[in-house]
Short mmCIF file of C-alpha atoms in Angstrom, two decimals:
data_model
loop_
_atom_site.label_atom_id
_atom_site.label_comp_id
_atom_site.label_asym_id
_atom_site.label_seq_id
_atom_site.Cartn_x
_atom_site.Cartn_y
_atom_site.Cartn_z
CA MET A 1 0.00 0.00 0.00
CA GLN A 2 2.59 2.57 -0.98
CA ALA A 3 2.29 5.46 -3.36
CA THR A 4 4.07 5.25 -6.67
CA ALA A 5 4.65 7.94 -9.25
CA SER A 6 4.56 7.54 -13.01
CA GLN A 7 7.78 7.85 -15.00
CA ASP A 8 6.13 10.80 -16.78
CA PRO A 9 6.65 13.82 -14.51
CA ALA A 10 3.48 15.42 -15.89
CA ALA A 11 1.39 12.38 -14.95
CA PRO A 12 -0.35 12.11 -11.57
CA ALA A 13 0.84 9.75 -8.86
CA SER A 14 -1.08 6.60 -8.06
CA THR A 15 -1.73 4.99 -4.69
CA LEU A 16 -2.79 1.40 -4.18
CA PHE A 17 -5.35 1.20 -1.39
CA MET A 18 -7.87 -1.56 -0.66
CA GLY A 19 -7.15 -3.18 -4.01
CA ILE A 20 -7.77 -0.02 -6.05
CA GLU A 21 -5.09 1.99 -7.84
CA PHE A 22 -6.27 5.50 -7.01
CA THR A 23 -5.09 8.42 -9.11
CA VAL A 24 -3.88 11.11 -6.72
CA ASP A 25 -3.89 14.76 -7.78
CA THR A 26 -5.14 18.20 -6.81
CA PRO A 27 -8.57 19.51 -7.85
CA ALA A 28 -6.94 22.15 -10.05
CA ASP A 29 -4.83 19.54 -11.85
CA TRP A 30 -7.84 17.26 -12.30
CA ARG A 31 -9.74 20.08 -14.00
CA ALA A 32 -6.76 21.01 -16.15
CA ARG A 33 -6.32 17.41 -17.27
CA ILE A 34 -9.98 16.98 -18.16
CA LEU A 35 -10.35 20.33 -19.94
CA SER A 36 -7.20 19.81 -21.99
CA PHE A 37 -7.85 16.19 -22.98
CA GLY A 38 -9.29 16.89 -26.43
CA ARG A 39 -10.63 14.43 -28.99
CA GLY A 40 -7.50 12.60 -30.03
CA ALA A 41 -8.44 9.52 -28.00
CA PHE A 42 -11.01 8.28 -25.52
CA ALA A 43 -10.56 7.94 -21.77
CA TYR A 44 -12.83 7.53 -18.81
CA VAL A 45 -12.65 8.45 -15.14
CA VAL A 46 -14.33 6.48 -12.35
CA THR A 47 -14.97 7.89 -8.88
CA PRO A 48 -14.66 5.18 -6.21
CA ASN A 49 -16.48 5.72 -2.95
CA VAL A 50 -17.21 3.48 0.05
CA ASP A 51 -20.16 1.75 -1.62
CA HIS A 52 -18.13 1.04 -4.75
CA VAL A 53 -15.29 -0.55 -2.76
CA VAL A 54 -17.76 -2.72 -0.85
CA GLN A 55 -19.55 -3.78 -4.03
CA LEU A 56 -16.29 -4.56 -5.81
CA ASN A 57 -15.38 -6.90 -2.99
CA LYS A 58 -18.83 -8.54 -3.02
CA HIS A 59 -18.85 -8.85 -6.83
CA PRO A 60 -15.29 -9.32 -8.15
CA GLU A 61 -16.61 -9.49 -11.71
CA LEU A 62 -17.08 -5.71 -11.52
CA ARG A 63 -13.35 -5.08 -11.17
CA GLY A 64 -12.80 -5.09 -14.93
CA ILE A 65 -14.68 -1.81 -15.34
CA TYR A 66 -12.32 -0.25 -12.81
CA THR A 67 -9.08 -1.72 -14.09
CA GLY A 68 -10.07 -0.57 -17.56
CA ALA A 69 -10.52 3.03 -16.42
CA ASP A 70 -7.80 5.54 -17.27
CA TRP A 71 -8.01 7.35 -13.94
CA LEU A 72 -9.63 6.54 -10.59
CA MET A 73 -10.43 9.63 -8.55
CA CYS A 74 -11.34 9.16 -4.89
CA ASP A 75 -14.89 10.37 -4.26
CA SER A 76 -14.97 9.68 -0.51
CA ARG A 77 -13.55 11.49 2.51
CA ILE A 78 -14.25 8.37 4.59
CA LEU A 79 -12.01 6.31 2.32
CA ASN A 80 -9.35 8.97 2.64
CA ARG A 81 -9.56 8.91 6.43
CA LEU A 82 -8.98 5.17 6.38
CA ALA A 83 -6.10 5.67 3.95
CA ARG A 84 -4.54 8.24 6.27
CA MET A 85 -4.56 5.64 9.04
CA SER A 86 -2.20 3.72 6.76
CA GLY A 87 -0.06 6.79 6.04
CA LEU A 88 -1.63 7.53 2.63
CA ASP A 89 -3.46 10.50 1.17
CA LEU A 90 -5.93 9.88 -1.69
CA ARG A 91 -6.75 13.59 -2.12
CA PRO A 92 -10.49 13.06 -2.45
CA TYR A 93 -12.43 15.18 -4.94
CA PRO A 94 -16.15 14.34 -4.78
CA GLY A 95 -17.69 13.90 -8.21
CA SER A 96 -20.39 16.44 -7.44
CA ASP A 97 -17.75 19.04 -6.66
CA LEU A 98 -15.80 18.13 -9.79
CA THR A 99 -18.88 18.49 -12.01
CA ARG A 100 -19.79 21.88 -10.56
CA ASP A 101 -16.21 23.14 -10.73
CA LEU A 102 -15.79 21.98 -14.34
CA LEU A 103 -18.97 23.66 -15.51
CA GLU A 104 -18.01 26.88 -13.74
CA ASP A 105 -14.44 26.86 -15.04
CA ALA A 106 -13.66 29.43 -17.73
CA GLY A 107 -11.90 26.66 -19.66
CA ALA A 108 -15.24 24.92 -20.24
CA ARG A 109 -16.37 27.73 -22.57
CA GLY A 110 -16.08 26.47 -26.10
CA LYS A 111 -15.99 22.82 -25.06
CA GLU A 112 -18.65 20.42 -26.29
CA ILE A 113 -20.12 18.82 -23.16
CA ALA A 114 -22.60 15.95 -23.42
CA VAL A 115 -24.71 14.84 -20.49
CA ILE A 116 -26.30 11.41 -20.24
CA GLY A 117 -28.74 10.43 -17.52
CA PRO A 118 -30.94 13.37 -16.45
CA ASP A 119 -34.46 13.56 -17.84
CA ASP A 120 -35.48 16.36 -20.21
CA ALA A 121 -36.66 18.67 -17.42
CA ALA A 122 -33.50 18.22 -15.37
CA PHE A 123 -31.32 18.86 -18.41
CA ALA A 124 -33.31 22.00 -19.23
CA ASP A 125 -32.66 23.24 -15.69
CA LEU A 126 -28.95 22.47 -16.05
CA ALA A 127 -28.78 24.32 -19.37
CA ALA A 128 -30.52 27.31 -17.76
CA LEU A 129 -27.89 27.35 -15.00
CA TYR A 130 -25.06 27.40 -17.56
CA PRO A 131 -26.36 29.28 -20.62
CA ASP A 132 -22.84 30.01 -21.89
CA LEU A 133 -21.92 26.33 -22.23
CA ALA A 134 -22.41 24.08 -25.26
CA LEU A 135 -24.40 21.31 -23.59
CA THR A 136 -25.91 18.32 -25.40
CA HIS A 137 -28.45 16.00 -23.83
CA ILE A 138 -28.32 12.25 -24.45
CA ALA A 139 -31.46 10.48 -23.24
CA ALA A 140 -30.87 7.45 -21.04
CA PRO A 141 -33.94 5.23 -20.95
CA MET A 142 -34.38 2.39 -18.49
CA MET A 143 -31.96 -0.11 -19.95
CA THR A 144 -29.84 -3.13 -19.19
CA ARG A 145 -26.39 -3.75 -20.58
CA GLY A 146 -26.55 -5.40 -24.00
CA SER A 147 -30.17 -4.45 -24.67
CA ALA A 148 -31.36 -2.63 -27.78
CA GLU A 149 -31.77 0.52 -25.65
CA TRP A 150 -28.22 0.19 -24.40
CA GLN A 151 -26.89 -0.17 -27.95
CA ALA A 152 -28.89 2.85 -29.13
CA THR A 153 -27.61 4.96 -26.25
CA LEU A 154 -24.01 3.99 -26.98
CA GLU A 155 -24.53 5.05 -30.59
CA ALA A 156 -26.07 8.34 -29.49
CA ALA A 157 -23.06 9.05 -27.28
CA GLU A 158 -20.67 8.30 -30.13
CA ALA A 159 -22.62 10.59 -32.44
CA ALA A 160 -22.55 13.47 -29.93
CA ARG A 161 -18.90 14.39 -30.65
CA PHE A 162 -18.12 15.53 -27.13
CA ASP A 163 -15.02 16.89 -25.50
CA ILE A 164 -16.43 15.90 -22.10
CA LEU A 165 -19.16 13.35 -21.41
CA LEU A 166 -20.85 13.43 -18.01
CA ILE A 167 -22.35 9.99 -17.37
CA CYS A 168 -24.96 10.46 -14.66
CA ILE A 169 -26.53 7.04 -14.18
CA SER A 170 -26.23 4.58 -11.33
CA PHE A 171 -23.27 2.40 -10.38
CA PRO A 172 -22.25 0.11 -11.99
CA LYS A 173 -24.20 0.98 -15.16
CA GLN A 174 -22.28 4.20 -15.75
CA GLU A 175 -18.94 2.43 -15.44
CA TYR A 176 -20.05 -0.37 -17.76
CA PHE A 177 -21.27 2.26 -20.22
CA ALA A 178 -17.92 4.05 -20.21
CA ALA A 179 -16.06 0.74 -20.55
CA ASP A 180 -18.22 -0.25 -23.52
CA LEU A 181 -17.57 3.10 -25.22
CA LYS A 182 -13.85 2.49 -24.81
CA THR A 183 -14.05 -1.09 -26.11
CA ARG A 184 -16.05 -0.05 -29.20
CA GLY A 185 -13.27 2.38 -30.13
CA THR A 186 -15.39 5.03 -31.87
CA ALA A 187 -15.91 7.68 -29.19
CA ARG A 188 -13.38 10.47 -28.66
CA GLY A 189 -13.07 12.74 -25.64
CA ILE A 190 -13.15 12.08 -21.93
CA ALA A 191 -16.02 10.52 -19.97
CA LEU A 192 -16.64 11.08 -16.27
CA CYS A 193 -18.75 8.70 -14.19
CA VAL A 194 -20.32 11.22 -11.82
CA GLY A 195 -23.62 9.69 -10.69
CA ALA A 196 -26.13 12.11 -9.17
CA SER A 197 -23.98 15.21 -9.62
CA VAL A 198 -26.42 16.92 -12.01
CA ASP A 199 -29.30 16.21 -9.62
CA PHE A 200 -27.43 18.13 -6.93
CA LEU A 201 -26.77 21.05 -9.27
CA THR A 202 -30.39 21.30 -10.37
CA GLY A 203 -31.85 20.85 -6.89
CA ARG A 204 -33.42 17.44 -7.61
CA GLN A 205 -31.39 16.27 -4.61
CA ASN A 206 -30.07 18.44 -1.78
CA ARG A 207 -26.42 18.18 -0.83
CA ALA A 208 -25.42 18.03 2.79
CA PRO A 209 -24.36 21.27 4.50
CA ARG A 210 -20.69 22.13 4.07
CA PHE A 211 -19.73 21.17 7.63
CA MET A 212 -21.17 17.66 7.11
CA ARG A 213 -19.33 17.25 3.80
CA ASP A 214 -16.06 18.45 5.28
CA ASN A 215 -16.37 15.97 8.15
CA GLY A 216 -17.29 12.92 6.10
CA LEU A 217 -20.97 12.98 7.15
CA GLU A 218 -22.63 13.50 3.79
CA TRP A 219 -23.80 9.88 3.95
CA LEU A 220 -25.84 10.71 7.09
CA HIS A 221 -27.57 13.58 5.32
CA ARG A 222 -28.43 11.40 2.33
CA LEU A 223 -29.70 8.63 4.60
CA GLY A 224 -31.97 11.08 6.41
CA SER A 225 -33.17 12.60 3.15
CA ASN A 226 -34.11 9.28 1.54
CA PRO A 227 -34.04 6.50 4.17
CA ARG A 228 -35.98 3.96 2.15
CA ARG A 229 -33.59 4.15 -0.81
CA MET A 230 -30.37 4.61 1.13
CA PHE A 231 -30.90 2.29 4.12
CA ARG A 232 -29.19 -0.75 2.66
CA ARG A 233 -26.32 1.25 1.19
CA TYR A 234 -25.43 3.15 4.36
CA VAL A 235 -26.66 0.93 7.21
CA ILE A 236 -26.08 -2.62 5.94
CA ASP A 237 -23.40 -2.48 3.22
CA GLY A 238 -21.47 0.65 4.14
CA PRO A 239 -20.12 -0.46 7.55
CA ARG A 240 -18.46 -3.45 5.84
CA ILE A 241 -15.75 -1.04 4.70
CA PHE A 242 -14.20 -1.14 8.17
CA ARG A 243 -13.97 -4.93 8.17
CA LEU A 244 -12.48 -4.86 4.69
CA TYR A 245 -9.94 -2.27 5.80
CA LEU A 246 -8.89 -4.28 8.83
CA LYS A 247 -8.64 -7.43 6.70
CA GLN A 248 -6.22 -5.85 4.22
CA LYS A 249 -4.29 -3.74 6.75
CA PRO A 250 -0.73 -5.15 7.12
#
């Protein structure tokens, strides 16, 4: 569990923690990397949090969508606190913060940004919030991987000609979607798996107060806001992270 740096001095460091090779960088460098990526190739970023780590350990077959990612940005302050107990720093950058910061960055002007996941009304609200941005909506119907709807949505994403693609559907669908885009080899640009980030921006979901986010308590706010949906994630599955940490701790 030690940090290693790439041979390329311009590349970010990586840190192996709980079986995941986290990409470690500052928020400013993350934004610079994403905004400068261009359309010469395709890459995708996943954003591991506590639930993702637990699910990856319960379902090892999901690991391929993470090992195939180009960068893995820590989304969780709780994971980072565990990492610090082992002398590591994952430099967490929650996906919701990344999405907001990207859309508000002056460098986003002139970029083609596609958004997949929100419904028409939510996308209209997002476009109203950022009228100076070139935003394209890609509808995401209820779909399973490999279905006709899945295939059609992949083709729609490839046709969108994006610089940045915000994939805002649930885990692990969004990661599978990004992995399939990469495998197909047609898409160009950079895709970010950022879950409910657009819902937070448009007010469909309310983010926790700043003091709760800064102290790793955003999960408690989300549990209180939607207990029926979040109970299993935060009360049953989430605490398993501590057992997993103790199991892998040397």
